[in-house]
C-alpha cells in the first residue's frame, strides 16, 4: 500500500527525472495541438484586451473613474489573478506552439527544472484562484451594476475567469496537481493578506470591505439603498480570513478530483491518450516514463 505523506521531503525537491515525457502541458486529449494553441492564445488575447480596456476606460474619466482607480487596482486580488490568467495563457500558448510547430521538444521541456516546477504551480493558481474570486465576489461583494461597462467588466473578471480555468482542467492532459501545491496556494493567499493591510497602512483604504475590522455602520444612500460605510467587525474579519483559507482547500480538492476524473475517464475508460503532433500516438517509452512520477499524480 502506498503511504501518502504530503510533508515528505520529495515534495520540496524539483526532481531530476525527465520532465513531462508525453508533453501533457502542450497537448489535449480532445483537441489537436494547433487548436489548443489557438484557444489558449485567444483566451490570453481576450484577457489582455479586457485588462487594458478597463485601464483605458478608467484613465479617460468615464463613470467617475480616474488614474487613481488604476493605481488602486493593483492591490485587488481579482485584478492580480486576472493578470495571472493573461500571462499564463500567453505562456501556455507559446509552449503549445513550440510543440505544434514541429513536434519536437517543447520549449517548456528545455527550461531549467525550477522554471518547469513554477509553471506547474502557475497552472495550479489559475485553476483554483479564479473559482475563489468568483465565489467571493458573487456571494459577498456583488450589489448591482450601474452601467453596461460595469456589467461587462465584472462578468469578464468574475465569471469568465472561472470558465478559463475550467477549460484548462477539462480539456488539457495536465496531471492533477501534487498536494504540496495546496500549501503554496495558502502561502500565496497569506502573502496577499499582508499586501491588503500594507495597502491600508500606506494608502488609507481597505481593498475589500470584509477585511475592515471597524464596527458596522449602515446608512441609506441617495438612491434609498442601504449602504455600510463602516467595517464588518474584528470577529467577522477573522471568520472571513479562515473561511477563505478553508474555501481554497475545498476548491483545490475539487479541482484535483476533476482532473483525476478527467484523466481516468478519457485515458483509462475511453482510451484517448492524447492528440499529438501530426496524429502521432503516445510511445510505449513515454508510458513507462510517466509511471515513475506516481507521487505527483
Short mmCIF file of N, CA, C and O in Angstrom, two decimals, residues 114-234:
data_model
loop_
_atom_site.label_atom_id
_atom_site.label_comp_id
_atom_site.label_asym_id
_atom_site.label_seq_id
_atom_site.Cartn_x
_atom_site.Cartn_y
_atom_site.Cartn_z
N UNK A 114 13.63 24.35 -12.03
CA UNK A 114 12.85 25.26 -11.19
C UNK A 114 11.76 26.02 -11.97
O UNK A 114 10.65 26.20 -11.45
N UNK A 115 12.05 26.42 -13.20
CA UNK A 115 11.05 27.12 -14.01
C UNK A 115 9.92 26.18 -14.43
O UNK A 115 8.76 26.58 -14.52
N UNK A 116 10.26 24.93 -14.69
CA UNK A 116 9.23 23.95 -15.02
C UNK A 116 8.29 23.74 -13.84
O UNK A 116 7.06 23.70 -14.00
N UNK A 117 8.88 23.61 -12.65
CA UNK A 117 8.06 23.43 -11.45
C UNK A 117 7.19 24.65 -11.18
O UNK A 117 6.03 24.53 -10.76
N UNK A 118 7.73 25.84 -11.41
CA UNK A 118 6.96 27.07 -11.22
C UNK A 118 5.82 27.17 -12.23
O UNK A 118 4.75 27.69 -11.91
N UNK A 119 6.04 26.68 -13.44
CA UNK A 119 4.96 26.69 -14.43
C UNK A 119 3.83 25.77 -13.98
O UNK A 119 2.65 26.10 -14.16
N UNK A 120 4.18 24.65 -13.39
CA UNK A 120 3.18 23.72 -12.86
C UNK A 120 2.36 24.40 -11.76
O UNK A 120 1.14 24.32 -11.71
N UNK A 121 3.06 25.11 -10.86
CA UNK A 121 2.38 25.84 -9.79
C UNK A 121 1.54 26.97 -10.38
O UNK A 121 0.43 27.24 -9.90
N UNK A 122 2.05 27.64 -11.41
CA UNK A 122 1.30 28.69 -12.11
C UNK A 122 -0.03 28.12 -12.61
O UNK A 122 -1.09 28.73 -12.46
N UNK A 123 0.03 26.91 -13.18
CA UNK A 123 -1.18 26.24 -13.65
C UNK A 123 -2.15 26.00 -12.49
O UNK A 123 -3.37 26.18 -12.64
N UNK A 124 -1.62 25.61 -11.34
CA UNK A 124 -2.48 25.36 -10.18
C UNK A 124 -3.17 26.64 -9.71
O UNK A 124 -4.32 26.60 -9.25
N UNK A 125 -2.49 27.77 -9.81
CA UNK A 125 -3.10 29.03 -9.38
C UNK A 125 -4.25 29.44 -10.28
O UNK A 125 -5.30 29.88 -9.79
N UNK A 126 -4.10 29.27 -11.59
CA UNK A 126 -5.17 29.74 -12.49
C UNK A 126 -6.30 28.71 -12.62
O UNK A 126 -7.31 29.00 -13.28
N UNK A 127 -6.14 27.55 -11.99
CA UNK A 127 -7.25 26.58 -11.96
C UNK A 127 -7.90 26.50 -10.58
O UNK A 127 -8.79 25.67 -10.36
N UNK A 128 -7.46 27.36 -9.65
CA UNK A 128 -8.08 27.40 -8.31
C UNK A 128 -8.50 28.81 -7.91
O UNK A 128 -9.65 29.03 -7.52
N UNK A 129 -7.58 29.77 -8.01
CA UNK A 129 -7.88 31.13 -7.57
C UNK A 129 -9.08 31.75 -8.30
O UNK A 129 -9.88 32.47 -7.67
N UNK A 130 -9.25 31.54 -9.61
CA UNK A 130 -10.42 32.13 -10.27
C UNK A 130 -11.75 31.68 -9.66
O UNK A 130 -12.68 32.49 -9.55
N UNK A 131 -11.84 30.44 -9.24
CA UNK A 131 -13.07 29.96 -8.60
C UNK A 131 -13.27 30.65 -7.26
O UNK A 131 -14.40 30.99 -6.88
N UNK A 132 -12.19 30.87 -6.52
CA UNK A 132 -12.28 31.59 -5.25
C UNK A 132 -12.75 33.02 -5.49
O UNK A 132 -13.63 33.52 -4.77
N UNK A 133 -12.19 33.67 -6.50
CA UNK A 133 -12.59 35.04 -6.84
C UNK A 133 -14.07 35.10 -7.19
O UNK A 133 -14.81 35.97 -6.73
N UNK A 134 -14.51 34.17 -8.02
CA UNK A 134 -15.91 34.14 -8.46
C UNK A 134 -16.85 33.94 -7.27
O UNK A 134 -17.86 34.65 -7.14
N UNK A 135 -16.53 32.98 -6.40
CA UNK A 135 -17.39 32.69 -5.25
C UNK A 135 -17.47 33.89 -4.31
O UNK A 135 -18.56 34.29 -3.87
N UNK A 136 -16.31 34.46 -3.96
CA UNK A 136 -16.29 35.58 -3.02
C UNK A 136 -17.02 36.79 -3.60
O UNK A 136 -17.79 37.46 -2.89
N UNK A 137 -16.83 37.06 -4.90
CA UNK A 137 -17.47 38.24 -5.49
C UNK A 137 -18.99 38.11 -5.49
O UNK A 137 -19.69 38.99 -5.00
N UNK A 138 -19.50 37.00 -6.03
CA UNK A 138 -20.95 36.87 -6.17
C UNK A 138 -21.65 36.58 -4.84
O UNK A 138 -22.83 36.92 -4.67
N UNK A 139 -20.92 36.00 -3.89
CA UNK A 139 -21.53 35.68 -2.59
C UNK A 139 -21.43 36.82 -1.58
O UNK A 139 -22.31 36.97 -0.73
N UNK A 140 -20.37 37.64 -1.69
CA UNK A 140 -20.12 38.65 -0.66
C UNK A 140 -20.12 40.09 -1.20
O UNK A 140 -20.74 40.98 -0.61
N UNK A 141 -19.45 40.32 -2.33
CA UNK A 141 -19.19 41.69 -2.77
C UNK A 141 -20.22 42.25 -3.73
O UNK A 141 -20.44 43.47 -3.78
N UNK A 142 -20.87 41.43 -4.52
CA UNK A 142 -21.79 41.93 -5.55
C UNK A 142 -22.98 42.66 -4.94
O UNK A 142 -23.57 42.22 -3.95
N UNK A 143 -23.31 43.80 -5.55
CA UNK A 143 -24.53 44.51 -5.15
C UNK A 143 -25.41 44.79 -6.36
O UNK A 143 -26.56 44.34 -6.43
N UNK A 144 -24.89 45.52 -7.35
CA UNK A 144 -25.64 45.82 -8.57
C UNK A 144 -24.68 46.38 -9.61
O UNK A 144 -23.56 46.76 -9.29
N UNK A 145 -25.15 46.44 -10.86
CA UNK A 145 -24.38 47.03 -11.95
C UNK A 145 -25.08 48.32 -12.41
O UNK A 145 -26.25 48.29 -12.77
N UNK A 146 -24.35 49.42 -12.38
CA UNK A 146 -24.94 50.70 -12.76
C UNK A 146 -24.80 51.00 -14.24
O UNK A 146 -25.57 51.78 -14.80
N UNK A 147 -23.78 50.40 -14.90
CA UNK A 147 -23.51 50.70 -16.31
C UNK A 147 -23.24 49.43 -17.09
O UNK A 147 -22.96 48.37 -16.50
N UNK A 148 -23.33 49.55 -18.40
CA UNK A 148 -23.01 48.41 -19.28
C UNK A 148 -21.55 48.01 -19.11
O UNK A 148 -21.20 46.82 -19.10
N UNK A 149 -20.68 49.01 -18.97
CA UNK A 149 -19.25 48.74 -18.76
C UNK A 149 -19.03 47.93 -17.49
O UNK A 149 -18.27 46.96 -17.47
N UNK A 150 -19.70 48.31 -16.42
CA UNK A 150 -19.58 47.60 -15.15
C UNK A 150 -20.05 46.16 -15.30
O UNK A 150 -19.43 45.22 -14.77
N UNK A 151 -21.14 45.96 -16.02
CA UNK A 151 -21.68 44.61 -16.25
C UNK A 151 -20.67 43.76 -17.01
O UNK A 151 -20.35 42.64 -16.59
N UNK A 152 -20.15 44.28 -18.11
CA UNK A 152 -19.22 43.52 -18.95
C UNK A 152 -17.90 43.24 -18.23
O UNK A 152 -17.41 42.09 -18.24
N UNK A 153 -17.34 44.25 -17.60
CA UNK A 153 -16.03 44.08 -16.95
C UNK A 153 -16.12 43.09 -15.79
O UNK A 153 -15.22 42.26 -15.59
N UNK A 154 -17.21 43.15 -15.02
CA UNK A 154 -17.33 42.25 -13.88
C UNK A 154 -17.63 40.81 -14.30
O UNK A 154 -17.13 39.86 -13.67
N UNK A 155 -18.41 40.64 -15.35
CA UNK A 155 -18.66 39.28 -15.85
C UNK A 155 -17.36 38.69 -16.40
O UNK A 155 -17.06 37.51 -16.20
N UNK A 156 -16.56 39.52 -17.08
CA UNK A 156 -15.29 39.06 -17.63
C UNK A 156 -14.32 38.65 -16.53
O UNK A 156 -13.64 37.62 -16.62
N UNK A 157 -14.27 39.45 -15.45
CA UNK A 157 -13.28 39.21 -14.40
C UNK A 157 -13.78 38.29 -13.29
O UNK A 157 -12.96 37.70 -12.58
N UNK A 158 -15.10 38.19 -13.14
CA UNK A 158 -15.64 37.38 -12.04
C UNK A 158 -16.50 36.21 -12.52
O UNK A 158 -17.10 35.53 -11.69
N UNK A 159 -16.57 36.00 -13.81
CA UNK A 159 -17.35 34.90 -14.35
C UNK A 159 -16.56 34.09 -15.37
O UNK A 159 -16.33 32.89 -15.21
N UNK A 160 -16.09 34.78 -16.42
CA UNK A 160 -15.31 34.11 -17.45
C UNK A 160 -13.97 33.62 -16.92
O UNK A 160 -13.39 32.67 -17.47
N UNK A 161 -13.46 34.25 -15.87
CA UNK A 161 -12.20 33.79 -15.29
C UNK A 161 -12.27 32.32 -14.88
O UNK A 161 -11.36 31.53 -15.13
N UNK A 162 -13.41 31.94 -14.28
CA UNK A 162 -13.59 30.54 -13.88
C UNK A 162 -13.78 29.63 -15.09
O UNK A 162 -13.35 28.47 -15.08
N UNK A 163 -14.42 30.16 -16.13
CA UNK A 163 -14.59 29.37 -17.36
C UNK A 163 -13.24 29.06 -17.98
O UNK A 163 -13.00 27.95 -18.47
N UNK A 164 -12.33 30.03 -17.95
CA UNK A 164 -10.99 29.82 -18.49
C UNK A 164 -10.25 28.75 -17.68
O UNK A 164 -9.57 27.88 -18.24
N UNK A 165 -10.37 28.83 -16.36
CA UNK A 165 -9.73 27.82 -15.51
C UNK A 165 -10.31 26.44 -15.74
O UNK A 165 -9.59 25.44 -15.78
N UNK A 166 -11.63 26.38 -15.92
CA UNK A 166 -12.30 25.10 -16.15
C UNK A 166 -11.84 24.48 -17.47
O UNK A 166 -11.72 23.25 -17.57
N UNK A 167 -11.59 25.31 -18.46
CA UNK A 167 -11.08 24.81 -19.74
C UNK A 167 -9.76 24.07 -19.54
O UNK A 167 -9.55 22.97 -20.08
N UNK A 168 -8.85 24.66 -18.76
CA UNK A 168 -7.55 24.03 -18.52
C UNK A 168 -7.70 22.71 -17.77
O UNK A 168 -6.95 21.77 -18.00
N UNK A 169 -8.66 22.65 -16.87
CA UNK A 169 -8.87 21.42 -16.10
C UNK A 169 -9.41 20.30 -16.97
O UNK A 169 -8.94 19.16 -16.90
N UNK A 170 -10.39 20.62 -17.81
CA UNK A 170 -11.15 19.59 -18.53
C UNK A 170 -10.58 19.21 -19.89
O UNK A 170 -10.78 18.08 -20.35
N UNK A 171 -9.89 20.11 -20.55
CA UNK A 171 -9.52 19.84 -21.94
C UNK A 171 -8.03 19.65 -22.19
O UNK A 171 -7.64 19.33 -23.31
N UNK A 172 -7.19 19.85 -21.18
CA UNK A 172 -5.77 19.55 -21.37
C UNK A 172 -5.48 18.17 -20.79
O UNK A 172 -6.36 17.50 -20.26
N UNK A 173 -4.23 17.75 -20.88
CA UNK A 173 -3.81 16.45 -20.35
C UNK A 173 -2.95 16.61 -19.09
O UNK A 173 -2.34 15.63 -18.64
N UNK A 174 -2.91 17.79 -18.52
CA UNK A 174 -2.05 18.05 -17.38
C UNK A 174 -2.50 17.20 -16.18
O UNK A 174 -3.68 17.10 -15.88
N UNK A 175 -1.53 16.59 -15.51
CA UNK A 175 -1.83 15.72 -14.38
C UNK A 175 -2.45 16.52 -13.22
O UNK A 175 -2.21 17.73 -13.10
N UNK A 176 -3.23 15.87 -12.38
CA UNK A 176 -3.74 16.53 -11.17
C UNK A 176 -2.57 17.11 -10.37
O UNK A 176 -1.50 16.49 -10.28
N UNK A 177 -2.76 18.28 -9.80
CA UNK A 177 -1.68 18.95 -9.09
C UNK A 177 -1.24 18.15 -7.87
O UNK A 177 -2.07 17.52 -7.21
N UNK A 178 0.06 18.17 -7.53
CA UNK A 178 0.53 17.49 -6.32
C UNK A 178 -0.01 18.21 -5.09
O UNK A 178 -0.28 19.42 -5.11
N UNK A 179 -0.17 17.49 -4.00
CA UNK A 179 -0.73 18.06 -2.78
C UNK A 179 0.07 19.23 -2.25
O UNK A 179 -0.48 20.14 -1.60
N UNK A 180 1.38 19.24 -2.49
CA UNK A 180 2.22 20.32 -1.97
C UNK A 180 1.80 21.67 -2.52
O UNK A 180 2.01 22.71 -1.90
N UNK A 181 1.15 21.68 -3.69
CA UNK A 181 0.70 22.94 -4.27
C UNK A 181 -0.34 23.62 -3.38
O UNK A 181 -0.44 24.86 -3.37
N UNK A 182 -1.10 22.84 -2.63
CA UNK A 182 -2.09 23.43 -1.73
C UNK A 182 -1.41 24.30 -0.68
O UNK A 182 -1.89 25.39 -0.34
N UNK A 183 -0.28 23.83 -0.16
CA UNK A 183 0.48 24.61 0.83
C UNK A 183 0.93 25.93 0.20
O UNK A 183 0.82 27.00 0.82
N UNK A 184 1.44 25.86 -1.03
CA UNK A 184 1.90 27.08 -1.71
C UNK A 184 0.75 28.05 -1.98
O UNK A 184 0.92 29.28 -1.90
N UNK A 185 -0.42 27.52 -2.31
CA UNK A 185 -1.58 28.38 -2.55
C UNK A 185 -1.97 29.12 -1.27
O UNK A 185 -2.31 30.31 -1.31
N UNK A 186 -1.94 28.42 -0.15
CA UNK A 186 -2.26 29.06 1.13
C UNK A 186 -1.22 30.13 1.47
O UNK A 186 -1.55 31.21 1.97
N UNK A 187 0.05 29.84 1.19
CA UNK A 187 1.11 30.83 1.43
C UNK A 187 0.89 32.06 0.57
O UNK A 187 1.04 33.21 1.03
N UNK A 188 0.51 31.87 -0.70
CA UNK A 188 0.24 33.00 -1.59
C UNK A 188 -0.93 33.84 -1.07
O UNK A 188 -0.89 35.08 -1.12
N UNK A 189 -1.98 33.18 -0.57
CA UNK A 189 -3.11 33.92 -0.01
C UNK A 189 -2.69 34.69 1.24
O UNK A 189 -3.13 35.83 1.45
N UNK A 190 -1.83 34.09 2.06
CA UNK A 190 -1.34 34.78 3.26
C UNK A 190 -0.51 36.00 2.87
O UNK A 190 -0.61 37.06 3.51
N UNK A 191 0.29 35.86 1.81
CA UNK A 191 1.07 37.00 1.32
C UNK A 191 0.16 38.11 0.82
O UNK A 191 0.42 39.30 1.06
N UNK A 192 -0.93 37.72 0.14
CA UNK A 192 -1.87 38.74 -0.33
C UNK A 192 -2.54 39.44 0.84
O UNK A 192 -2.77 40.66 0.81
N UNK A 193 -2.88 38.70 1.89
CA UNK A 193 -3.48 39.30 3.08
C UNK A 193 -2.56 40.37 3.65
O UNK A 193 -3.01 41.46 4.03
N UNK A 194 -1.27 40.06 3.67
CA UNK A 194 -0.29 41.05 4.12
C UNK A 194 -0.29 42.27 3.22
O UNK A 194 -0.25 43.42 3.69
N UNK A 195 -0.36 42.05 1.90
CA UNK A 195 -0.40 43.17 0.94
C UNK A 195 -1.63 44.04 1.17
O UNK A 195 -1.54 45.27 1.11
N UNK A 196 -2.77 43.41 1.46
CA UNK A 196 -4.00 44.17 1.68
C UNK A 196 -3.87 45.12 2.86
O UNK A 196 -4.31 46.28 2.79
N UNK A 197 -3.24 44.66 3.92
CA UNK A 197 -3.09 45.53 5.09
C UNK A 197 -1.93 46.51 4.94
O UNK A 197 -1.96 47.59 5.55
N UNK A 198 -0.93 46.17 4.14
CA UNK A 198 0.10 47.15 3.78
C UNK A 198 -0.54 48.29 2.98
O UNK A 198 -0.21 49.46 3.16
N UNK A 199 -1.47 47.93 2.09
CA UNK A 199 -2.18 48.95 1.31
C UNK A 199 -2.95 49.89 2.23
O UNK A 199 -2.94 51.11 2.04
N UNK A 200 -3.61 49.32 3.24
CA UNK A 200 -4.35 50.18 4.18
C UNK A 200 -3.38 51.08 4.96
O UNK A 200 -3.65 52.27 5.15
N UNK A 201 -2.25 50.51 5.38
CA UNK A 201 -1.29 51.28 6.18
C UNK A 201 -0.66 52.41 5.37
O UNK A 201 -0.34 53.47 5.92
N UNK A 202 -0.47 52.20 4.08
CA UNK A 202 0.21 53.20 3.25
C UNK A 202 -0.74 54.10 2.47
O UNK A 202 -0.41 55.25 2.18
N UNK A 203 -1.93 53.57 2.12
CA UNK A 203 -2.87 54.34 1.29
C UNK A 203 -4.14 54.74 2.02
O UNK A 203 -4.88 55.60 1.53
N UNK A 204 -4.42 54.09 3.13
CA UNK A 204 -5.57 54.50 3.93
C UNK A 204 -6.91 53.93 3.53
O UNK A 204 -7.95 54.47 3.91
N UNK A 205 -6.93 52.85 2.77
CA UNK A 205 -8.22 52.23 2.41
C UNK A 205 -8.07 50.71 2.41
O UNK A 205 -6.98 50.16 2.21
N UNK A 206 -9.20 50.03 2.64
CA UNK A 206 -9.23 48.57 2.59
C UNK A 206 -9.65 48.14 1.19
O UNK A 206 -10.65 48.63 0.65
N UNK A 207 -8.88 47.25 0.60
CA UNK A 207 -9.20 46.81 -0.76
C UNK A 207 -10.52 46.03 -0.80
O UNK A 207 -11.24 46.07 -1.80
N UNK A 208 -10.83 45.34 0.28
CA UNK A 208 -12.10 44.62 0.39
C UNK A 208 -12.74 44.96 1.73
O UNK A 208 -12.07 44.92 2.77
N UNK A 209 -14.02 45.23 1.71
CA UNK A 209 -14.73 45.66 2.91
C UNK A 209 -14.70 44.61 4.01
O UNK A 209 -14.71 44.95 5.20
N UNK A 210 -14.65 43.32 3.64
CA UNK A 210 -14.67 42.28 4.67
C UNK A 210 -13.33 42.15 5.41
O UNK A 210 -13.20 41.33 6.32
N UNK A 211 -12.33 42.96 5.02
CA UNK A 211 -11.07 42.99 5.75
C UNK A 211 -11.01 44.17 6.72
O UNK A 211 -10.01 44.35 7.42
N UNK A 212 -12.08 44.96 6.75
CA UNK A 212 -12.15 46.13 7.62
C UNK A 212 -12.67 45.71 9.00
O UNK A 212 -13.84 45.32 9.13
N UNK A 213 -11.84 45.81 10.05
CA UNK A 213 -12.27 45.35 11.39
C UNK A 213 -13.14 46.36 12.14
O UNK A 213 -13.57 46.07 13.27
N UNK A 214 -13.40 47.53 11.55
CA UNK A 214 -14.23 48.53 12.22
C UNK A 214 -15.67 48.02 12.36
O UNK A 214 -16.12 47.16 11.58
N UNK A 215 -16.42 48.55 13.33
CA UNK A 215 -17.81 48.12 13.51
C UNK A 215 -18.68 48.47 12.30
O UNK A 215 -18.37 49.38 11.53
N UNK A 216 -19.77 47.76 12.12
CA UNK A 216 -20.71 48.02 11.04
C UNK A 216 -21.36 49.39 11.25
O UNK A 216 -21.72 49.76 12.37
N UNK A 217 -21.51 50.16 10.17
CA UNK A 217 -22.14 51.48 10.23
C UNK A 217 -22.98 51.67 8.97
O UNK A 217 -22.49 52.13 7.95
N UNK A 218 -24.24 51.29 9.04
CA UNK A 218 -25.10 51.33 7.86
C UNK A 218 -25.85 52.65 7.75
O UNK A 218 -26.31 53.21 8.74
N UNK A 219 -25.95 53.15 6.49
CA UNK A 219 -26.71 54.36 6.19
C UNK A 219 -27.59 54.10 4.98
O UNK A 219 -27.44 53.09 4.29
N UNK A 220 -28.50 55.02 4.70
CA UNK A 220 -29.32 54.97 3.50
C UNK A 220 -28.78 55.99 2.52
O UNK A 220 -28.71 57.20 2.84
N UNK A 221 -28.36 55.54 1.30
CA UNK A 221 -27.78 56.46 0.34
C UNK A 221 -28.86 57.25 -0.40
O UNK A 221 -30.06 57.11 -0.14
N UNK A 222 -28.41 58.10 -1.35
CA UNK A 222 -29.32 58.99 -2.07
C UNK A 222 -30.35 58.22 -2.90
O UNK A 222 -31.43 58.75 -3.20
N UNK A 223 -30.04 57.01 -3.30
CA UNK A 223 -30.96 56.19 -4.10
C UNK A 223 -31.89 55.36 -3.21
O UNK A 223 -32.67 54.56 -3.72
N UNK A 224 -31.78 55.54 -1.90
CA UNK A 224 -32.64 54.80 -0.99
C UNK A 224 -32.14 53.41 -0.68
O UNK A 224 -32.87 52.61 -0.08
N UNK A 225 -30.91 53.10 -1.06
CA UNK A 225 -30.34 51.79 -0.79
C UNK A 225 -29.52 51.81 0.50
O UNK A 225 -28.87 52.81 0.82
N UNK A 226 -29.57 50.72 1.24
CA UNK A 226 -28.79 50.61 2.48
C UNK A 226 -27.33 50.39 2.14
O UNK A 226 -26.99 49.54 1.30
N UNK A 227 -26.44 51.13 2.78
CA UNK A 227 -25.01 51.03 2.50
C UNK A 227 -24.22 51.02 3.80
O UNK A 227 -24.53 51.79 4.72
N UNK A 228 -23.25 50.14 3.91
CA UNK A 228 -22.40 50.06 5.09
C UNK A 228 -21.13 50.86 4.85
O UNK A 228 -20.30 50.50 4.01
N UNK A 229 -20.96 51.97 5.57
CA UNK A 229 -19.77 52.80 5.39
C UNK A 229 -18.71 52.47 6.46
O UNK A 229 -17.67 53.11 6.51
N UNK A 230 -19.01 51.48 7.29
CA UNK A 230 -18.05 51.04 8.29
C UNK A 230 -17.38 49.74 7.87
O UNK A 230 -17.20 49.47 6.68
N UNK A 231 -17.03 48.92 8.86
CA UNK A 231 -16.39 47.65 8.57
C UNK A 231 -17.33 46.49 8.84
O UNK A 231 -18.54 46.63 8.76
N UNK A 232 -16.75 45.36 9.18
CA UNK A 232 -17.56 44.17 9.47
C UNK A 232 -17.32 43.67 10.89
O UNK A 232 -18.00 42.74 11.34
N UNK A 233 -16.36 44.28 11.59
CA UNK A 233 -16.04 43.84 12.95
C UNK A 233 -14.86 42.88 12.96
O UNK A 233 -14.64 42.15 11.99
N UNK A 234 -14.12 42.88 14.07
CA UNK A 234 -12.91 42.06 14.15
C UNK A 234 -13.21 40.57 14.04
O UNK A 234 -12.50 39.82 13.36
#
